[in-house]
Amino acid sequence: MRQKIVAGNWKMNTTPMEGVELAKAVVAGSRNVDKSVNFIVAPPFTHLSEVMKVTRGTGVAVSAQNCAAEAKGAYTGEVSAAMIASLGVEYVILGHSERREYYGETSETLNKKLEQAYANNLIPIYCIGEKLEEREAGKHFDVVRSQIEEVVFNLDTDRFAKLVIAYEPVWAIGTGKTATAEQAQEIHAYIRGVLREKFGDAANDTVILYGGSCNPSNAAELFSKEDVDGGLIGGASLKADDFIAIGESY
Ligand code: PGA
């Protein structure tokens, strides 16, 4: 049985105080949800320390949204994986399409970031997914294959066993246009197949999340699909009730 994960990517939203309130509400709501569902919240860096105080010892885990590609030193404005891990944070989202698009993150950068994450015992949630024009040109399978081959294929089997993947079609992020459950299943199964080429049966245990306009009304159908192991939730994770309802729909 693969782990079920519902992760909330808060992006650049909420003040630290609002974030603490949101985390408290998620912790409270999660108590009524089946224990098989693992909730993760991913606040901005500035909130991590205070949010950890709220979530420590509860079933809710915490993720950062990014980490530096280097270990330490003269990199103004960067936050290292070691700094994040020292707070007790367990996960880090890497390669989100917004990072790839607005901050020029390439596979080369992401290989370094994954190295930093693993070296500091953070579990990467590695995001992949195609843009609208790539889907329309029928290139979506090739795009996710490259994003996997150029980064995930560099991992050894121990590291691969810990990896979480999030498939997020860029055309579905923040647009209200969700992939259909059939589209999600089709590409999740493809992704697992690509992983199997390199890692064999270990790929059967890889958690592959769906992300992109996932909400309480479409989550149940998406999560019912065999290769969809949960969701990476943006907008709907900013309202605790909606976020919890997504977890409940599993
Ligand atoms: P969304 O974002 O749920 O607001 O579409 C998902 C994501 O970018 O992780």
Coordinates of C-alpha atoms and ligand atoms in Angstrom, one line a residue:
M1 CA 0.0 0.0 0.0
R2 CA 1.4 3.4 -1.0
Q3 CA 1.2 6.3 1.4
K4 CA -1.6 8.8 0.9
I5 CA -0.5 12.4 1.0
V6 CA -2.5 15.6 0.9
A7 CA 0.0 18.5 0.8
G8 CA -0.8 22.2 0.9
N9 CA 1.4 24.6 -1.0
W10 CA 0.6 28.0 0.5
K11 CA 3.0 29.7 -2.0
M12 CA 3.6 33.4 -1.1
N13 CA 0.4 33.8 0.9
T14 CA -0.5 34.6 4.6
T15 CA 1.4 36.6 7.2
P16 CA 3.3 34.4 9.8
M17 CA 0.4 35.0 12.2
E18 CA -2.2 34.0 9.7
G19 CA -0.1 31.0 8.8
V20 CA 0.0 29.9 12.5
E21 CA -3.8 30.1 12.6
L22 CA -4.2 28.2 9.4
A23 CA -1.8 25.5 10.7
K24 CA -3.8 25.2 13.9
A25 CA -7.0 24.8 12.0
V26 CA -5.4 22.1 9.8
V27 CA -4.1 20.3 12.9
A28 CA -7.6 20.4 14.5
G29 CA -9.4 19.3 11.3
S30 CA -7.0 16.5 10.6
R31 CA -7.9 14.8 13.9
N32 CA -11.3 13.8 12.3
V33 CA -9.8 12.4 9.1
D34 CA -8.8 8.8 8.7
K35 CA -5.2 8.2 9.9
S36 CA -4.2 6.7 6.6
V37 CA -4.2 10.3 5.1
N38 CA -1.0 12.2 5.7
F39 CA -1.3 15.9 5.7
I40 CA 1.6 18.2 4.9
V41 CA 1.6 22.0 5.0
A42 CA 4.1 24.1 3.1
P43 CA 4.3 27.7 4.4
P44 CA 6.8 30.4 3.4
F45 CA 10.2 30.2 5.0
T46 CA 9.3 33.0 7.5
H47 CA 6.6 30.9 9.0
L48 CA 8.3 27.6 9.3
S49 CA 9.6 28.0 12.9
E50 CA 6.3 29.0 14.3
V51 CA 4.3 26.5 12.3
M52 CA 6.6 23.8 13.5
K53 CA 5.6 24.7 17.1
V54 CA 1.9 24.1 16.2
T55 CA 2.4 20.9 14.2
R56 CA 5.1 19.1 16.2
G57 CA 3.8 15.8 17.7
T58 CA 0.6 16.0 15.6
G59 CA 0.0 14.0 12.4
V60 CA 0.6 17.1 10.3
A61 CA 4.0 17.4 8.7
V62 CA 5.7 20.5 7.4
S63 CA 7.4 21.2 4.1
A64 CA 9.5 24.1 2.8
Q65 CA 8.6 25.4 -0.7
N66 CA 12.2 25.6 -1.9
C67 CA 15.8 25.3 -0.7
A68 CA 19.2 26.6 -2.0
A69 CA 21.3 24.7 -4.4
E70 CA 24.4 25.3 -2.3
A71 CA 25.2 24.2 1.2
K72 CA 26.2 27.5 2.7
G73 CA 28.1 30.7 2.2
A74 CA 27.8 33.9 0.2
Y75 CA 24.4 33.4 -1.4
T76 CA 22.4 36.5 -0.4
G77 CA 18.7 35.8 0.1
E78 CA 19.0 32.0 -0.1
V79 CA 17.9 29.5 2.6
S80 CA 19.8 26.3 2.9
A81 CA 18.4 22.8 3.3
A82 CA 20.4 22.5 6.6
M83 CA 18.6 25.6 8.0
I84 CA 15.2 24.2 7.1
A85 CA 16.0 20.7 8.4
S86 CA 17.3 22.1 11.7
L87 CA 13.7 23.3 12.5
G88 CA 12.3 19.8 12.2
V89 CA 10.8 20.3 8.8
E90 CA 10.5 17.0 6.9
Y91 CA 9.9 17.9 3.3
V92 CA 10.8 20.3 0.6
I93 CA 9.0 21.1 -2.6
L94 CA 11.5 21.3 -5.5
G95 CA 11.0 22.1 -9.2
H96 CA 7.6 23.7 -8.9
S97 CA 6.6 25.0 -12.3
E98 CA 6.6 28.6 -10.8
R99 CA 10.2 28.1 -9.8
R100 CA 11.1 26.7 -13.2
E101 CA 9.2 29.5 -15.1
Y102 CA 9.9 32.6 -13.0
Y103 CA 13.3 31.8 -11.4
G104 CA 14.8 29.8 -14.3
E105 CA 15.3 26.6 -12.4
T106 CA 16.7 23.9 -14.7
S107 CA 17.4 20.2 -14.2
E108 CA 21.0 21.2 -13.5
T109 CA 19.8 23.5 -10.6
L110 CA 17.4 20.8 -9.4
N111 CA 20.0 18.1 -9.3
K112 CA 21.9 20.3 -6.8
K113 CA 18.8 21.1 -4.8
L114 CA 17.9 17.5 -4.5
E115 CA 21.4 16.7 -3.4
Q116 CA 21.1 19.3 -0.7
A117 CA 17.7 18.1 0.4
Y118 CA 18.9 14.5 0.8
A119 CA 22.2 15.4 2.4
N120 CA 20.1 17.1 5.1
N121 CA 17.4 14.4 5.4
L122 CA 14.7 16.4 3.8
I123 CA 12.3 14.4 1.6
P124 CA 11.9 16.2 -1.8
I125 CA 8.5 16.6 -3.3
Y126 CA 9.7 16.8 -6.9
C127 CA 7.3 18.6 -9.2
I128 CA 6.9 17.9 -12.9
G129 CA 4.4 18.7 -15.6
E130 CA 3.8 20.1 -19.0
K131 CA 2.7 23.5 -20.3
L132 CA -0.5 24.0 -22.2
E133 CA 1.2 24.3 -25.6
E134 CA 3.1 21.1 -24.9
R135 CA -0.1 19.2 -24.0
E136 CA -1.8 20.6 -27.2
A137 CA 1.2 19.4 -29.3
G138 CA 0.9 16.0 -27.7
K139 CA 4.4 16.4 -26.1
H140 CA 3.3 15.9 -22.4
F141 CA 4.7 12.4 -22.1
D142 CA 8.1 13.5 -23.5
V143 CA 8.2 16.5 -21.2
V144 CA 7.6 14.5 -18.0
R145 CA 10.0 11.8 -19.2
S146 CA 12.8 14.4 -19.6
Q147 CA 12.0 16.0 -16.2
I148 CA 12.3 12.5 -14.6
E149 CA 15.3 11.3 -16.6
E150 CA 17.4 14.4 -16.1
V151 CA 16.9 14.5 -12.3
V152 CA 15.3 11.4 -10.7
F153 CA 17.4 9.0 -12.7
N154 CA 20.5 10.4 -11.0
L155 CA 19.3 9.2 -7.6
D156 CA 20.5 5.9 -6.1
T157 CA 17.9 3.4 -4.9
D158 CA 18.0 4.5 -1.3
R159 CA 17.3 8.1 -2.2
F160 CA 14.7 7.1 -4.8
A161 CA 12.8 5.2 -2.2
K162 CA 12.1 8.4 -0.2
L163 CA 11.2 10.6 -3.2
V164 CA 7.7 12.0 -3.6
I165 CA 6.6 13.1 -7.1
A166 CA 4.0 15.7 -7.9
Y167 CA 2.5 15.8 -11.4
E168 CA 1.2 19.3 -12.0
P169 CA 0.1 20.2 -15.5
V170 CA 1.0 23.9 -15.7
W171 CA -2.3 24.7 -17.5
A172 CA -4.2 23.4 -14.5
I173 CA -2.3 25.4 -11.8
G174 CA -4.4 28.2 -10.4
T175 CA -6.6 28.2 -13.5
G176 CA -9.7 26.3 -12.1
K177 CA -9.1 23.9 -15.0
T178 CA -8.4 20.6 -13.5
A179 CA -7.1 17.6 -15.4
T180 CA -9.8 15.0 -15.7
A181 CA -9.3 11.9 -13.5
E182 CA -8.7 9.9 -16.7
Q183 CA -6.0 12.4 -17.9
A184 CA -4.4 12.2 -14.5
Q185 CA -4.5 8.5 -14.3
E186 CA -3.1 8.1 -17.8
I187 CA 0.0 10.3 -17.1
H188 CA 0.5 9.0 -13.6
A189 CA 0.6 5.5 -14.9
Y190 CA 3.1 6.6 -17.6
I191 CA 5.3 8.3 -15.0
R192 CA 5.3 5.2 -12.9
G193 CA 6.2 3.2 -16.0
V194 CA 9.2 5.5 -16.6
L195 CA 10.3 5.2 -13.0
R196 CA 10.0 1.4 -13.3
E197 CA 12.4 1.4 -16.3
K198 CA 15.2 2.6 -14.0
F199 CA 14.2 1.5 -10.5
G200 CA 12.1 -1.6 -11.2
D201 CA 9.4 -2.6 -8.7
A202 CA 10.5 0.1 -6.2
A203 CA 8.4 2.4 -8.5
N204 CA 5.3 0.6 -7.2
D205 CA 5.8 2.3 -3.9
T206 CA 6.5 5.9 -5.2
V207 CA 3.9 8.4 -4.1
I208 CA 2.8 10.4 -7.1
L209 CA 0.6 13.4 -6.2
Y210 CA -1.7 15.3 -8.6
G211 CA -1.7 19.1 -8.5
G212 CA -3.6 21.7 -10.3
S213 CA -6.9 23.2 -9.3
C214 CA -7.6 20.3 -7.0
N215 CA -10.5 21.1 -4.7
P216 CA -13.1 19.4 -2.5
S217 CA -15.5 18.8 -5.4
N218 CA -13.0 17.0 -7.7
A219 CA -10.6 15.4 -5.3
A220 CA -12.5 12.2 -4.7
E221 CA -12.6 11.3 -8.3
L222 CA -8.9 12.1 -8.9
F223 CA -7.9 10.1 -5.8
S224 CA -10.0 7.1 -6.8
K225 CA -7.6 6.5 -9.6
E226 CA -5.1 3.7 -9.1
D227 CA -1.9 5.7 -9.7
V228 CA -3.0 9.0 -8.0
D229 CA -1.7 8.9 -4.5
G230 CA -3.0 12.2 -3.2
G231 CA -2.7 15.9 -4.1
L232 CA -0.5 18.9 -4.0
I233 CA -3.0 21.7 -3.3
G234 CA -2.4 25.4 -3.9
G235 CA -5.4 27.8 -3.6
A236 CA -7.7 25.3 -1.8
S237 CA -5.0 24.8 0.9
L238 CA -5.4 28.3 2.2
K239 CA -8.8 27.5 3.6
A240 CA -8.5 24.9 6.3
D241 CA -12.0 23.5 5.8
D242 CA -11.4 23.0 2.1
F243 CA -8.0 21.5 2.6
I244 CA -9.4 19.1 5.2
A245 CA -12.4 18.2 3.0
I246 CA -9.9 17.2 0.3
G247 CA -8.2 14.9 2.7
E248 CA -11.6 13.5 3.8
S249 CA -12.6 12.8 0.2
Y250 CA -9.9 10.1 0.1
Ligands
PGA1 P1 -3.5 25.2 -7.4 O1 -1.9 25.1 -7.2 O2 -4.2 24.1 -6.5 O3 -3.9 26.6 -6.9 O4 -3.9 25.0 -8.8 C1 -1.3 23.8 -7.2 C2 0.2 24.0 -7.1 O5 0.7 24.9 -7.7 O6 0.8 23.3 -6.3

